[in-house]
CSV table of C-alpha atoms in Angstrom, one decimal:
chain,number,residue,atom,x,y,z
A,166,MET,CA,-13.4,14.9,-18.5
A,167,ILE,CA,-11.6,15.7,-15.2
A,168,PHE,CA,-11.6,13.1,-12.4
A,169,ALA,CA,-10.9,14.8,-9.1
A,170,ASP,CA,-8.7,12.7,-6.8
A,171,ALA,CA,-9.3,13.7,-3.2
A,172,HIS,CA,-6.3,11.8,-1.8
A,173,VAL,CA,-3.0,10.8,-3.3
A,174,HIS,CA,0.6,10.6,-2.2
A,175,PRO,CA,2.6,11.8,-5.2
A,176,ALA,CA,6.1,11.4,-3.6
A,177,ASP,CA,5.4,7.8,-2.7
A,178,TRP,CA,3.9,7.0,-6.0
A,179,LEU,CA,6.7,8.5,-8.0
A,180,ALA,CA,9.2,6.5,-5.9
A,181,VAL,CA,7.6,3.1,-6.2
A,182,SER,CA,6.5,3.5,-9.9
A,183,GLY,CA,9.7,4.9,-11.2
A,184,ALA,CA,7.7,7.5,-13.1
A,185,ALA,CA,9.3,10.9,-13.7
A,186,GLU,CA,6.1,12.9,-13.6
A,187,MET,CA,2.4,12.5,-12.6
A,188,PRO,CA,0.3,11.3,-15.6
A,189,ALA,CA,-0.6,14.1,-18.1
A,190,GLU,CA,-4.4,13.4,-17.8
A,191,TYR,CA,-4.3,13.7,-14.0
A,192,ARG,CA,-5.6,17.2,-13.6
A,193,MET,CA,-7.2,17.8,-10.2
A,194,PHE,CA,-5.9,16.2,-6.9
A,195,CYS,CA,-5.0,16.7,-3.3
A,196,ALA,CA,-1.3,15.9,-2.7
A,197,CYS,CA,-1.0,14.5,0.8
A,198,ALA,CA,2.3,14.5,2.7
A,199,ALA,CA,3.5,13.4,6.2
A,200,ALA,CA,7.2,14.4,5.9
A,201,ALA,CA,9.1,17.5,4.7
A,202,GLU,CA,10.5,15.9,1.6
A,203,GLU,CA,7.0,14.6,0.6
A,204,PHE,CA,5.6,18.1,1.0
A,205,ALA,CA,8.4,19.5,-1.1
A,206,CYS,CA,7.4,17.1,-3.9
A,207,GLY,CA,3.8,18.4,-3.8
A,208,GLU,CA,5.1,22.0,-3.9
A,209,ASN,CA,7.2,21.2,-6.9
A,210,LEU,CA,4.2,19.7,-8.7
A,211,ARG,CA,2.1,22.8,-8.0
A,212,ARG,CA,4.8,25.1,-9.3
A,213,LYS,CA,4.9,23.1,-12.5
A,214,ALA,CA,1.2,23.1,-12.7
A,215,ALA,CA,1.1,26.9,-12.5
A,216,ALA,CA,3.3,27.1,-15.6
A,217,GLU,CA,1.2,24.6,-17.7
A,218,PRO,CA,-1.3,25.9,-20.2
A,219,GLY,CA,-4.7,25.4,-18.6
A,220,GLY,CA,-2.9,24.3,-15.4
A,221,ARG,CA,-3.6,21.5,-13.0
A,222,ASP,CA,-5.5,22.0,-9.8
A,223,VAL,CA,-3.1,20.8,-7.2
A,224,ARG,CA,-4.1,21.1,-3.5
A,225,LEU,CA,-1.5,20.6,-0.8
A,226,ALA,CA,-2.1,18.8,2.5
A,227,PHE,CA,0.3,18.0,5.4
A,228,GLY,CA,-0.5,16.1,8.6
A,229,VAL,CA,1.1,14.0,11.3
A,230,HIS,CA,-0.2,10.5,10.4
A,231,PRO,CA,-1.8,8.4,13.2
A,232,GLN,CA,0.4,5.5,12.3
A,233,LEU,CA,3.6,7.5,13.0
A,234,PRO,CA,4.0,6.5,16.7
A,235,ALA,CA,4.0,2.8,15.8
A,236,VAL,CA,6.2,3.4,12.8
A,237,LEU,CA,8.8,5.1,14.9
A,238,ALA,CA,8.7,2.2,17.4
A,239,ARG,CA,9.2,-0.3,14.6
A,240,GLN,CA,12.2,1.8,13.4
A,241,GLY,CA,13.8,1.3,16.9
A,242,VAL,CA,13.2,4.8,18.2
A,243,PRO,CA,13.3,4.5,22.0
A,244,ALA,CA,9.8,4.9,23.6
A,245,ALA,CA,11.1,7.9,25.7
A,246,GLU,CA,12.1,9.8,22.5
A,247,ILE,CA,8.9,9.2,20.5
A,248,PRO,CA,6.9,12.1,22.0
A,249,SER,CA,9.6,14.6,21.1
A,250,ALA,CA,9.7,13.2,17.5
A,251,LEU,CA,6.0,13.7,17.3
A,252,ASP,CA,6.3,17.2,18.6
A,253,GLU,CA,8.8,18.0,15.9
A,254,SER,CA,6.3,16.9,13.2
A,255,LEU,CA,3.6,19.0,14.8
A,256,ALA,CA,5.9,22.0,14.8
A,257,LEU,CA,6.6,21.6,11.1
A,258,LEU,CA,2.9,21.4,10.5
A,259,GLU,CA,2.2,24.6,12.4
A,260,THR,CA,5.0,26.3,10.5
A,261,LEU,CA,3.4,25.3,7.2
A,262,ALA,CA,0.0,26.4,8.3
A,263,ALA,CA,1.2,29.7,9.7
A,264,GLY,CA,3.0,30.3,6.4
A,265,LYS,CA,-0.2,29.8,4.5
A,266,LYS,CA,1.3,26.9,2.5
A,267,LEU,CA,-1.5,24.4,3.1
A,268,ASP,CA,-4.9,23.9,1.5
A,269,ALA,CA,-5.8,21.2,4.1
A,270,LEU,CA,-4.4,19.6,7.2
A,271,GLY,CA,-4.0,15.9,7.1
A,272,GLU,CA,-4.1,13.2,7.1
A,273,THR,CA,-4.7,12.9,10.8
A,274,GLY,CA,-7.0,10.6,12.7
A,275,LEU,CA,-7.1,7.3,14.5
A,276,ASP,CA,-6.0,3.8,13.5
A,277,ALA,CA,-6.6,0.7,15.5
A,278,PHE,CA,-6.4,-1.7,12.6
A,279,THR,CA,-3.5,-3.7,13.9
A,280,PRO,CA,-2.4,-4.5,17.5
A,281,ASP,CA,0.7,-2.2,17.3
A,282,PHE,CA,-1.4,0.7,16.0
A,283,ALA,CA,-4.0,0.1,18.7
A,284,ALA,CA,-1.3,0.2,21.3
A,285,THR,CA,-0.6,3.8,20.4
A,286,LEU,CA,-4.1,5.1,20.5
A,287,SER,CA,-3.5,7.5,23.4
A,288,MET,CA,-0.7,9.1,21.5
A,289,GLN,CA,-2.8,9.2,18.3
A,290,GLU,CA,-5.6,11.0,20.2
A,291,ARG,CA,-3.1,13.6,21.5
A,292,LEU,CA,-1.8,14.1,17.9
A,293,MET,CA,-5.3,14.3,16.4
A,294,ASP,CA,-6.6,16.8,19.0
A,295,ALA,CA,-3.5,19.0,18.5
A,296,GLN,CA,-4.1,19.0,14.8
A,297,PHE,CA,-7.8,19.8,15.2
A,298,ALA,CA,-6.8,22.8,17.2
A,299,LEU,CA,-4.4,23.9,14.5
A,300,ALA,CA,-7.0,23.4,11.8
A,301,ALA,CA,-9.5,25.6,13.7
A,302,ARG,CA,-6.9,28.2,14.4
A,303,TYR,CA,-5.8,28.5,10.8
A,304,GLY,CA,-9.1,27.8,9.1
A,305,LEU,CA,-8.0,24.6,7.3
A,306,PRO,CA,-10.1,21.7,6.2
A,307,VAL,CA,-9.1,18.4,7.8
A,308,VAL,CA,-8.4,15.1,6.0
A,309,LEU,CA,-9.3,12.2,8.3
A,310,HIS,CA,-7.9,8.7,8.4
A,311,LEU,CA,-10.1,6.4,10.5
A,312,ARG,CA,-9.9,2.7,11.0
A,313,ARG,CA,-11.6,0.7,13.8
A,314,ALA,CA,-11.7,3.7,16.1
A,315,SER,CA,-14.9,5.5,15.1
A,316,ALA,CA,-16.3,5.6,18.7
A,317,LEU,CA,-13.3,7.7,19.8
A,318,LEU,CA,-13.7,10.1,17.0
A,319,PHE,CA,-17.5,10.5,17.3
A,320,GLN,CA,-17.0,11.6,20.9
A,321,ARG,CA,-15.5,14.7,19.3
A,322,VAL,CA,-18.5,15.7,17.2
A,323,ARG,CA,-18.6,19.2,18.8
A,324,VAL,CA,-15.0,19.7,17.8
A,325,LEU,CA,-15.7,18.4,14.3
A,326,ARG,CA,-18.6,20.9,13.9
A,327,ASN,CA,-16.2,23.8,14.5
A,328,LEU,CA,-13.8,22.8,11.7
A,329,PRO,CA,-14.2,24.4,8.3
A,330,ALA,CA,-14.6,21.1,6.6
A,331,VAL,CA,-13.8,17.4,7.2
A,332,VAL,CA,-12.9,15.0,4.5
A,333,PHE,CA,-13.2,11.3,5.5
A,334,HIS,CA,-10.5,9.7,3.4
A,335,GLY,CA,-11.2,6.1,2.4
A,336,TRP,CA,-14.5,6.2,4.2
A,337,SER,CA,-15.2,2.8,5.7
A,338,GLY,CA,-18.0,3.6,8.0
A,339,THR,CA,-21.7,2.9,7.6
A,340,ALA,CA,-24.3,5.0,5.8
A,341,GLY,CA,-25.9,5.6,9.2
A,342,GLU,CA,-22.7,7.0,10.7
A,343,ALA,CA,-22.1,9.3,7.8
A,344,LEU,CA,-25.6,10.6,7.7
A,345,SER,CA,-25.5,11.1,11.5
A,346,LEU,CA,-22.4,13.3,11.2
A,347,LEU,CA,-24.2,15.4,8.6
A,348,ARG,CA,-27.3,15.7,10.7
A,349,ARG,CA,-25.3,16.8,13.7
A,350,GLY,CA,-23.8,19.7,11.8
A,351,VAL,CA,-20.4,18.4,10.7
A,352,ASN,CA,-19.4,19.9,7.3
A,353,ALA,CA,-18.2,16.5,6.0
A,354,TRP,CA,-17.4,14.9,2.7
A,355,PHE,CA,-16.9,11.2,2.3
A,356,SER,CA,-14.2,9.9,-0.1
A,357,PHE,CA,-14.4,6.5,-1.7
A,358,GLY,CA,-11.7,4.6,-3.5
A,359,LYS,CA,-10.9,1.2,-5.0
A,360,VAL,CA,-13.0,-0.5,-2.3
A,361,LEU,CA,-15.9,0.2,-4.8
A,362,LEU,CA,-14.1,-2.1,-7.3
A,363,ARG,CA,-14.3,-4.9,-4.7
A,364,GLY,CA,-18.0,-4.4,-4.3
A,365,SER,CA,-17.9,-3.9,-0.6
A,366,ARG,CA,-21.5,-3.9,0.7
A,367,LYS,CA,-20.8,-1.3,3.3
A,368,ALA,CA,-19.1,1.1,0.9
A,369,VAL,CA,-21.7,0.7,-1.7
A,370,GLY,CA,-24.5,1.3,0.9
A,371,SER,CA,-22.8,4.5,2.1
A,372,LEU,CA,-22.2,5.7,-1.5
A,373,CYS,CA,-25.8,5.2,-2.5
A,374,ALA,CA,-27.3,6.7,0.7
A,375,LEU,CA,-25.3,9.9,0.8
A,376,PRO,CA,-26.3,13.2,-0.9
A,377,ALA,CA,-24.4,13.6,-4.2
A,378,GLU,CA,-22.9,16.9,-3.0
A,379,ARG,CA,-21.1,15.1,-0.2
A,380,LEU,CA,-19.2,12.5,-2.3
A,381,LEU,CA,-15.5,12.5,-3.2
A,382,PHE,CA,-13.4,9.9,-4.8
A,383,GLU,CA,-9.7,8.9,-4.5
A,384,THR,CA,-6.9,6.5,-5.4
A,385,ASP,CA,-4.7,6.9,-2.3
A,386,ALA,CA,-1.9,6.0,-4.7
A,387,PRO,CA,0.3,4.1,-4.3
A,388,TYR,CA,-1.7,2.6,-1.4
A,389,MET,CA,-5.2,1.1,-1.4
A,390,THR,CA,-4.4,-1.8,-3.7
A,391,LEU,CA,-6.5,-4.6,-5.0
A,392,ARG,CA,-5.4,-8.3,-4.7
A,393,GLY,CA,-2.4,-8.9,-6.9
A,394,GLU,CA,-1.4,-5.3,-7.3
A,395,ALA,CA,2.0,-4.1,-6.2
A,396,PHE,CA,0.8,-0.6,-5.9
A,397,SER,CA,-2.1,1.7,-6.8
A,398,SER,CA,-1.8,4.3,-9.6
A,399,PRO,CA,-3.3,7.8,-10.2
A,400,GLN,CA,-4.7,6.4,-13.5
A,401,ASP,CA,-7.0,4.1,-11.3
A,402,ILE,CA,-9.2,7.1,-10.6
A,403,ALA,CA,-11.1,6.6,-13.9
A,404,ARG,CA,-12.0,3.1,-12.8
A,405,VAL,CA,-13.2,4.4,-9.4
A,406,TYR,CA,-15.5,6.9,-11.1
A,407,ALA,CA,-16.8,4.3,-13.6
A,408,ALA,CA,-17.7,2.0,-10.7
A,409,ALA,CA,-19.3,4.7,-8.7
A,410,ALA,CA,-21.3,6.0,-11.7
A,411,GLY,CA,-22.6,2.5,-12.4
A,412,LEU,CA,-23.7,2.0,-8.8
A,413,LEU,CA,-25.4,5.4,-8.7
A,414,GLU,CA,-26.9,4.9,-12.2
A,415,ILE,CA,-25.7,8.3,-13.5
A,416,PRO,CA,-23.4,9.2,-16.4
A,417,PRO,CA,-19.7,9.3,-15.5
A,418,GLU,CA,-19.5,12.8,-16.9
A,419,LYS,CA,-22.2,14.0,-14.5
A,420,LEU,CA,-20.5,12.4,-11.5
A,421,ALA,CA,-17.2,13.9,-12.5
A,422,GLU,CA,-18.7,17.3,-12.7
A,423,THR,CA,-20.4,16.9,-9.3
A,424,ALA,CA,-17.2,15.5,-7.6
A,425,ALA,CA,-15.1,18.4,-9.0
A,426,ALA,CA,-17.5,20.9,-7.5
A,427,ASN,CA,-17.4,18.9,-4.2
A,428,PHE,CA,-13.6,18.9,-4.3
A,429,ARG,CA,-13.5,22.7,-4.7
A,430,ALA,CA,-16.1,23.1,-1.8
A,431,ALA,CA,-14.3,20.7,0.5
A,432,PHE,CA,-10.9,22.2,0.0
A,433,GLY,CA,-12.1,25.8,0.0
A,434,VAL,CA,-11.4,26.3,-3.7
A,435,THR,CA,-13.3,29.0,-5.6
A,436,ALA,CA,-14.6,27.6,-8.9
A,437,PRO,CA,-13.1,29.3,-12.0
């Protein structure tokens, strides 16, 4: 049984876990990167996958993360220099997109979860809008990171409708918000992670209300941890599927099959 993982950071997970390789049973995933060296790690994984019998399905995504302005400020980058640093990341993104190296653009989006993130929302909006334009130009799905800023994003529904696909990573909105986006013509998928293991009422409500063909699942490894965990692992994807299957009252095998088809649809992959 293949459990598709719609969002993972392989370079970061390999670094914190000390592992030499991704787990052998981990067969279908979107490797997300926000820096050149992270993207190179994903490319290396895909090259290795192509040489394996049966192969892994490795999708590559790159984006300018909405937390980057605040991270640069924390690192002591002078405020006057932050815009040019962001422009450098956007330039790298466009180079990758123009070179047809990407399966998706992201993660981009908006994050107002902490005061320092919220203080950079205007820069985040500029970054997100620039990335939406690139995604439309190059025909790329967008992976969206959204925390406590849904109103600002939903003002852009017309823009979202014009994107090939939108994957809401770690969906934390309500069922009503998700269904509204679908009704308004946004080609969206909603990805759920280990929040299902915590029994979040909002997440469970969204999961159970959404059409099965719009569901994805993820680990966000090494992030998205539960209490007491130092980091999240790719192997956790099996636990996410088990929890979701139980909540939806369907066999895990059926959910895995549906989610794999959704993964291919969201990331523009033709089924074998």
